[in-house]
Tab-separated table of C-alpha atoms and ligand atoms in Angstrom:
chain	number	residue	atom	x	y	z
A	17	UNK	CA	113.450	146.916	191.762
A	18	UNK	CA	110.777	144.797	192.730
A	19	UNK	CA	107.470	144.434	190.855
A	20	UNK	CA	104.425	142.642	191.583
A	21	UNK	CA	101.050	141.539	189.555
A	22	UNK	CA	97.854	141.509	191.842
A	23	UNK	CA	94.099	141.462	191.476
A	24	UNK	CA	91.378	139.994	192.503
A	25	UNK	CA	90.752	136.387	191.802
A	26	UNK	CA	89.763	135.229	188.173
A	27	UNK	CA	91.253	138.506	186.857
A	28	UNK	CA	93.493	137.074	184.188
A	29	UNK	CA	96.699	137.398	185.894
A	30	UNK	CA	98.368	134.063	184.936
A	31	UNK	CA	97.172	134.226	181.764
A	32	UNK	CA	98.301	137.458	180.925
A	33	UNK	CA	101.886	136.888	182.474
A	34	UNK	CA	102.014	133.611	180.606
A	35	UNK	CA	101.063	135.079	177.307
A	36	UNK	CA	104.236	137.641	178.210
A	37	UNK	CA	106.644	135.138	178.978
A	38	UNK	CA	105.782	133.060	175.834
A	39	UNK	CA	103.876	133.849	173.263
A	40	UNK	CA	102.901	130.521	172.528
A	41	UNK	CA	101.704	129.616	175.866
A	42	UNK	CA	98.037	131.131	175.287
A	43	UNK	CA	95.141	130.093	173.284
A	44	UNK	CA	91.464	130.216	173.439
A	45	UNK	CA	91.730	126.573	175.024
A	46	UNK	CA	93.622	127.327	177.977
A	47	UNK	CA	92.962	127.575	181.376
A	48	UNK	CA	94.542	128.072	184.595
A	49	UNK	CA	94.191	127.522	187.967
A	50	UNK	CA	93.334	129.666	191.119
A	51	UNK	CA	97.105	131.098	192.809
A	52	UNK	CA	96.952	129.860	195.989
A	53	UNK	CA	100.355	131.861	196.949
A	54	UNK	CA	102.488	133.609	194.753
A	55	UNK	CA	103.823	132.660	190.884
A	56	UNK	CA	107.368	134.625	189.542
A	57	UNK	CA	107.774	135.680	185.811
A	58	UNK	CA	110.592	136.104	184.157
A	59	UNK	CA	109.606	138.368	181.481
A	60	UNK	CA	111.947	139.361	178.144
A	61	UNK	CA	111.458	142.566	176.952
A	62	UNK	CA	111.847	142.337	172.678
A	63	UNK	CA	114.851	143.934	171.503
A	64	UNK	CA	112.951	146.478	168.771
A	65	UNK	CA	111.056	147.700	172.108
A	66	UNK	CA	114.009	148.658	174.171
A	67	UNK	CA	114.407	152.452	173.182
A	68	UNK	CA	118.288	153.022	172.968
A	69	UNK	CA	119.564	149.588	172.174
A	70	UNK	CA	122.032	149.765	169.238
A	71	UNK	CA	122.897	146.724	167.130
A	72	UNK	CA	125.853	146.056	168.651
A	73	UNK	CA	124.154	145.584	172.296
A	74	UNK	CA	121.768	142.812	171.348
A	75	UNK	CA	121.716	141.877	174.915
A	76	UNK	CA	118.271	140.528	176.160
A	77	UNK	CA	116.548	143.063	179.244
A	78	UNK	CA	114.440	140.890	181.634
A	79	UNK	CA	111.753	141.595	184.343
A	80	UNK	CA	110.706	139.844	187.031
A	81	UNK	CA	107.270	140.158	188.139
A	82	UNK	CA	105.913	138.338	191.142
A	83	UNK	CA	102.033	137.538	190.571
A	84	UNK	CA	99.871	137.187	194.240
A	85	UNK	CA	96.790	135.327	194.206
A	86	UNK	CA	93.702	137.281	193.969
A	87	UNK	CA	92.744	134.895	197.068
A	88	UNK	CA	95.767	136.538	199.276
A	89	UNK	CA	93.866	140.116	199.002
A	90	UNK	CA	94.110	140.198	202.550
A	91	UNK	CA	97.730	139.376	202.603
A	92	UNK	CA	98.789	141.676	199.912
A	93	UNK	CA	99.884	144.348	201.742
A	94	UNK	CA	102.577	142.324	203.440
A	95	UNK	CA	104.441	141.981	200.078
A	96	UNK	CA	104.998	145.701	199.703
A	97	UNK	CA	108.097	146.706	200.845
A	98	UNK	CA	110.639	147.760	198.252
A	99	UNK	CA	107.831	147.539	195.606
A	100	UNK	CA	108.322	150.012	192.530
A	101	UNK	CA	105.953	148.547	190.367
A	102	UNK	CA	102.671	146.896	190.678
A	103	UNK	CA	100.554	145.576	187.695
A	104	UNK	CA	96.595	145.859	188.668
A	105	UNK	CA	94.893	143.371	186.783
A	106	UNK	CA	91.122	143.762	186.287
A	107	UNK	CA	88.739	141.603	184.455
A	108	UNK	CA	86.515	143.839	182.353
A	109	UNK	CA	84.280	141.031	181.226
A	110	UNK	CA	83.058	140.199	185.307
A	111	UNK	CA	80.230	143.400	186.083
A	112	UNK	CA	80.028	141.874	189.808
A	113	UNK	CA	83.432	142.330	190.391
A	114	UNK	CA	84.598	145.625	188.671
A	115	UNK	CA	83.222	147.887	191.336
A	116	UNK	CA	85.188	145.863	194.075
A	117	UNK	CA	88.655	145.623	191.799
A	118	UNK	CA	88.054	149.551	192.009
A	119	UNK	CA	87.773	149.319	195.900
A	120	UNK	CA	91.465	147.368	195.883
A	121	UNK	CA	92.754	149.353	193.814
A	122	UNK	CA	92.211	152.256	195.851
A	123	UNK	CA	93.275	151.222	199.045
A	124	UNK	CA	96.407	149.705	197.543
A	125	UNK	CA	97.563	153.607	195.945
A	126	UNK	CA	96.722	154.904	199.262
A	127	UNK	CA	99.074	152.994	201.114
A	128	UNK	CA	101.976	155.093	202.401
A	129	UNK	CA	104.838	152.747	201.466
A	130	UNK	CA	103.815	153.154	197.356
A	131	UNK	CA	103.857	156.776	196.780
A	132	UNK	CA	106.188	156.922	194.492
A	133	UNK	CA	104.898	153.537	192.865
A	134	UNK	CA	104.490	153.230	189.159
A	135	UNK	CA	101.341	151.454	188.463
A	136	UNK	CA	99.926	150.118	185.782
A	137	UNK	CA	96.606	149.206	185.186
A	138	UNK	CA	95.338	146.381	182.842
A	139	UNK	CA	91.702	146.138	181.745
A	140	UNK	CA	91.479	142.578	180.725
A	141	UNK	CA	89.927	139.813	178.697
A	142	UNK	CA	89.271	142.747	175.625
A	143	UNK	CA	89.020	139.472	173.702
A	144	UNK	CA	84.821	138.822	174.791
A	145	UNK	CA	82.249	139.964	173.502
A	146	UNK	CA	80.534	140.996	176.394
A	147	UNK	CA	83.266	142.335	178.439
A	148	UNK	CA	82.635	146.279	179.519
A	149	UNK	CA	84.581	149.281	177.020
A	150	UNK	CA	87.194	151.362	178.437
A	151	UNK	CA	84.980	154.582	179.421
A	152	UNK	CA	82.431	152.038	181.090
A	153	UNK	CA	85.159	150.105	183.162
A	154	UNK	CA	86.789	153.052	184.207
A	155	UNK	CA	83.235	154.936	184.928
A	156	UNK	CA	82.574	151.404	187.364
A	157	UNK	CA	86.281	151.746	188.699
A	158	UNK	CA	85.950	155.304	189.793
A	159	UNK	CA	88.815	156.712	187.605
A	160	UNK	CA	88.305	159.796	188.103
A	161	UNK	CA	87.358	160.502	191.822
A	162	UNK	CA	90.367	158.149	192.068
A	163	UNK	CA	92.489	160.376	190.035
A	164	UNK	CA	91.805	163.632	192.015
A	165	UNK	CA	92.318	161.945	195.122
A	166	UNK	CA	95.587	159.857	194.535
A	167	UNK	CA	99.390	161.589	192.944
A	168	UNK	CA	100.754	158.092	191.648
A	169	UNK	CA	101.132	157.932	188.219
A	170	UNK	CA	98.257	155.222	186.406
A	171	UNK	CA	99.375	154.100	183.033
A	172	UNK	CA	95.751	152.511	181.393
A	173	UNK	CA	96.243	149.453	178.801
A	174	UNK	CA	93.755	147.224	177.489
A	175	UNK	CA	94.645	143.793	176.905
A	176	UNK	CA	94.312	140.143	176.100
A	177	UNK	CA	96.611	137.499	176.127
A	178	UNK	CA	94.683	135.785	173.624
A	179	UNK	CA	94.582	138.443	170.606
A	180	UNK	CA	98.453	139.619	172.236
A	181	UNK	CA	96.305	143.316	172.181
A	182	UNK	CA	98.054	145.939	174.590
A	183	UNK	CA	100.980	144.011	174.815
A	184	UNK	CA	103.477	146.115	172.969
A	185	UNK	CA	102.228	148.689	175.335
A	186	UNK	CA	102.940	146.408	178.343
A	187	UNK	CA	106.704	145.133	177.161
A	188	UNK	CA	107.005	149.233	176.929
A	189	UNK	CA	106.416	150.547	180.308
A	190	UNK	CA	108.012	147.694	181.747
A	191	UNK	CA	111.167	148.500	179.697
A	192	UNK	CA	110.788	152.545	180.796
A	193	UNK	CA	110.236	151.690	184.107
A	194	UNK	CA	112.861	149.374	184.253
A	195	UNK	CA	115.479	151.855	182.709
A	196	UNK	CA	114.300	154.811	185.161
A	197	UNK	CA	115.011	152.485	188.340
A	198	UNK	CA	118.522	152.136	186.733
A	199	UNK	CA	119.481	155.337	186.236
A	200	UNK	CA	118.148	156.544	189.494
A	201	UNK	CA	119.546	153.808	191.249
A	202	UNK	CA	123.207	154.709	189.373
A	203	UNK	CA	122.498	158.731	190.317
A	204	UNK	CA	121.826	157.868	193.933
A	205	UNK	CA	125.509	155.956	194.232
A	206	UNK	CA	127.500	158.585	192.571
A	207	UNK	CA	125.855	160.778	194.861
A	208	UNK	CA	126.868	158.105	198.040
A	209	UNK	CA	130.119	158.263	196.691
A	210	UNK	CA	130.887	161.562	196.304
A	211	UNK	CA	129.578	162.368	199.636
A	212	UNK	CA	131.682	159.527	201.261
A	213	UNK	CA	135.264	160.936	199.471
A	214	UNK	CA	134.354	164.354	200.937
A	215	UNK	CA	133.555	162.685	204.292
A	216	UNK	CA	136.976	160.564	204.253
A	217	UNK	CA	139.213	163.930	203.278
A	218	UNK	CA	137.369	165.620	206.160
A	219	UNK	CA	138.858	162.946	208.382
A	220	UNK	CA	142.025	162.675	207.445
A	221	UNK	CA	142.403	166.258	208.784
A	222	UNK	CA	145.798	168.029	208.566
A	223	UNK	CA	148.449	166.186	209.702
A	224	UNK	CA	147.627	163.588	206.887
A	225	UNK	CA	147.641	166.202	204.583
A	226	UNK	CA	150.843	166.709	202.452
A	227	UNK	CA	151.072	170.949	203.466
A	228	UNK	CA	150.218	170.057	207.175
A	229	UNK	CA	153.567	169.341	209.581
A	230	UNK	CA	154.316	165.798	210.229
A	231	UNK	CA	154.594	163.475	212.982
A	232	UNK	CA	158.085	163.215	212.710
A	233	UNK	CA	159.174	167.099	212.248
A	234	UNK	CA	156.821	167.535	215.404
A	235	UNK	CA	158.810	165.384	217.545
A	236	UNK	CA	162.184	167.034	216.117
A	237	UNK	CA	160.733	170.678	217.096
A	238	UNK	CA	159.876	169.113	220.388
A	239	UNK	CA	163.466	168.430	221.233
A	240	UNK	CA	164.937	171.656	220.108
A	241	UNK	CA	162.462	173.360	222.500
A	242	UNK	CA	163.658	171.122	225.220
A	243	UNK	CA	167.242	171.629	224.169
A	244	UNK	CA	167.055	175.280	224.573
A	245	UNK	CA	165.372	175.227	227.543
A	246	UNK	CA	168.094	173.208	229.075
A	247	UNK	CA	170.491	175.802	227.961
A	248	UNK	CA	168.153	178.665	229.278
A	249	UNK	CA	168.002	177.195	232.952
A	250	UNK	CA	171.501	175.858	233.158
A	251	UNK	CA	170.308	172.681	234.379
A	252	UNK	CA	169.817	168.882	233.029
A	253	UNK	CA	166.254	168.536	232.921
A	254	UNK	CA	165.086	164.507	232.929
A	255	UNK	CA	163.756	163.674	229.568
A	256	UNK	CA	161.801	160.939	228.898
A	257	UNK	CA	160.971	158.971	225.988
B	12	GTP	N1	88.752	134.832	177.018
B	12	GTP	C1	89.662	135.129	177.916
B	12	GTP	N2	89.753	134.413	179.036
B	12	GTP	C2	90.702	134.726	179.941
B	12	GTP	C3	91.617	135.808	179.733
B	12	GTP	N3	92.441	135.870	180.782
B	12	GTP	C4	92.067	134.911	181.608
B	12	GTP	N4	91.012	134.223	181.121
B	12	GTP	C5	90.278	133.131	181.772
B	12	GTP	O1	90.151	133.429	183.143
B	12	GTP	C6	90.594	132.345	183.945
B	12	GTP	C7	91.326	132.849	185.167
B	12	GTP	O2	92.508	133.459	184.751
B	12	GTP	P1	93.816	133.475	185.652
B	12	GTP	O3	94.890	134.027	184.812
B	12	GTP	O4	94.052	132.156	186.281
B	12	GTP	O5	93.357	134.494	186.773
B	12	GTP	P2	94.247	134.994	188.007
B	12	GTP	O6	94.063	136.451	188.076
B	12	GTP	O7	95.615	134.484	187.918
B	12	GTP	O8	93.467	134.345	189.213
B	12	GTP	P3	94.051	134.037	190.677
B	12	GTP	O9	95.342	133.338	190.498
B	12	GTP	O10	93.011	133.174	191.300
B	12	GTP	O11	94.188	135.334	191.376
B	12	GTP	C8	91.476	131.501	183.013
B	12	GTP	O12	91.376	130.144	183.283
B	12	GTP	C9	90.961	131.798	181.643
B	12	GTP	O13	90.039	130.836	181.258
B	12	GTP	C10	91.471	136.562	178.510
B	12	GTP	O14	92.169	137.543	178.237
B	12	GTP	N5	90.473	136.177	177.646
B	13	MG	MG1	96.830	133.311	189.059
């Protein structure tokens, strides 16, 4: 159930994952520095966001993202094995780099390990004034030649950790995405186990089998054959044991 945050460098990825860890974290003073490697999040999803929690089951839900440095572009592929969930972080406010977060993007979605990836895509630093709208980042992104072209499923959320916009959205399709892992990962070991009780009764084959004869009443028949055979011939035949 692993889920990573990438993007290229500068996009707001600390920030944002900061601002989702604690709320406090965040303000218009802070700043980060450059990931040189990788940072892990351990998020908590609010309880009035989890659909189906009753009051009795206050229990906190957690996910853990992994956030790779924008400078390890290069290196991100090596990370994707067993990935279910990637967070694409682009910074709407940085015109030179849009059109090359697009470029990423792309060649991440096309990469045959995450086809059945759930990605979600976050436009950003919504908090400037001169950061790009939604159309115009997703017109520089190439949304929808990138749409036509690719299967995955692309949730779109605009965000900033500093005004806390998008993140209810956020905490939500982590919280979906986190409960449809579950139940498929629950359906795919019934399904194991049912398969391996079949398999094991297979094996046992008849003479485990209550109906089936038994060792014991085969050995028994054995002699009576040999018995009558004796009196048949006339003759002591040697019987070993
Ligand atoms: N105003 C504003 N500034 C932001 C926001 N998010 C990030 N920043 C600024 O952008 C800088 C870089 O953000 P980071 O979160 O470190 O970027 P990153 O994607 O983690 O970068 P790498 O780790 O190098 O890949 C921060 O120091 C902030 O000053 C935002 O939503 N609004
Ligand atoms: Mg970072």
């Amino acid at each position: 159930m692993a889920c990573i945050c990438v993007g290229p460098k500068g996009s707001g990825k600390t920030h944002l994952l900061s601002a989702l860890k604690n709320e406090s974290t965040i303000d218009i003073t802070t700043h980060s520095v450059s990931t040189v490697g990788t940072n892990i999040f351990k998020i908590a999803i609010p309880n009035y966001l989890i659909s189906g929690l009753n009051q009795s089951n206050k229990k906190e839900k957690y996910s853990t993202i992994l956030e790779i440095g924008g400078c390890m572009a290069p290196l991100w592929r090596k990370y994707f094995n067993n990935v279910n969930k990637i967070i694409y972080v682009v910074d709407t406010s940085n015109l030179c780099q849009i059109s090359c977060a697009g470029v990423l993007l792309y060649s991440i979605m096309a990469d045959p390990r995450l086809q059945k990836t759930k990605f979600l895509l976050v436009l950003t630093k919504m908090d400037l004034a001169y950061r790009q709208m939604r159309n115009e980042a997703l017109l520089m992104l190439q949304m929808a030649k990138l749409k036509k072209q690719l299967k995955q499923n692309l949730v779109i959320v605009e965000a900033s950790p500093i005004t806390r916009d998008g993140f209810e959205d956020i905490y939500k399709w982590l919280d979906t995405v986190r409960r449809k892992a579950i139940e498929g990962y629950k359906e795919r070991k019934s399904e194991e186990d049912s398969k391996s009780k079949t398999s094991e009764s297979n094996v046992k084959g008849p003479l485990h089998q209550g109906s089936g004869p038994t060792i014991d009443s085969s050995i028994s028949d054995l002699e009576k054959l040999c018995q009558e055979r004796e009196k048949q011939d006339g003759c002591n035949r040697v019987r070993i044991r």
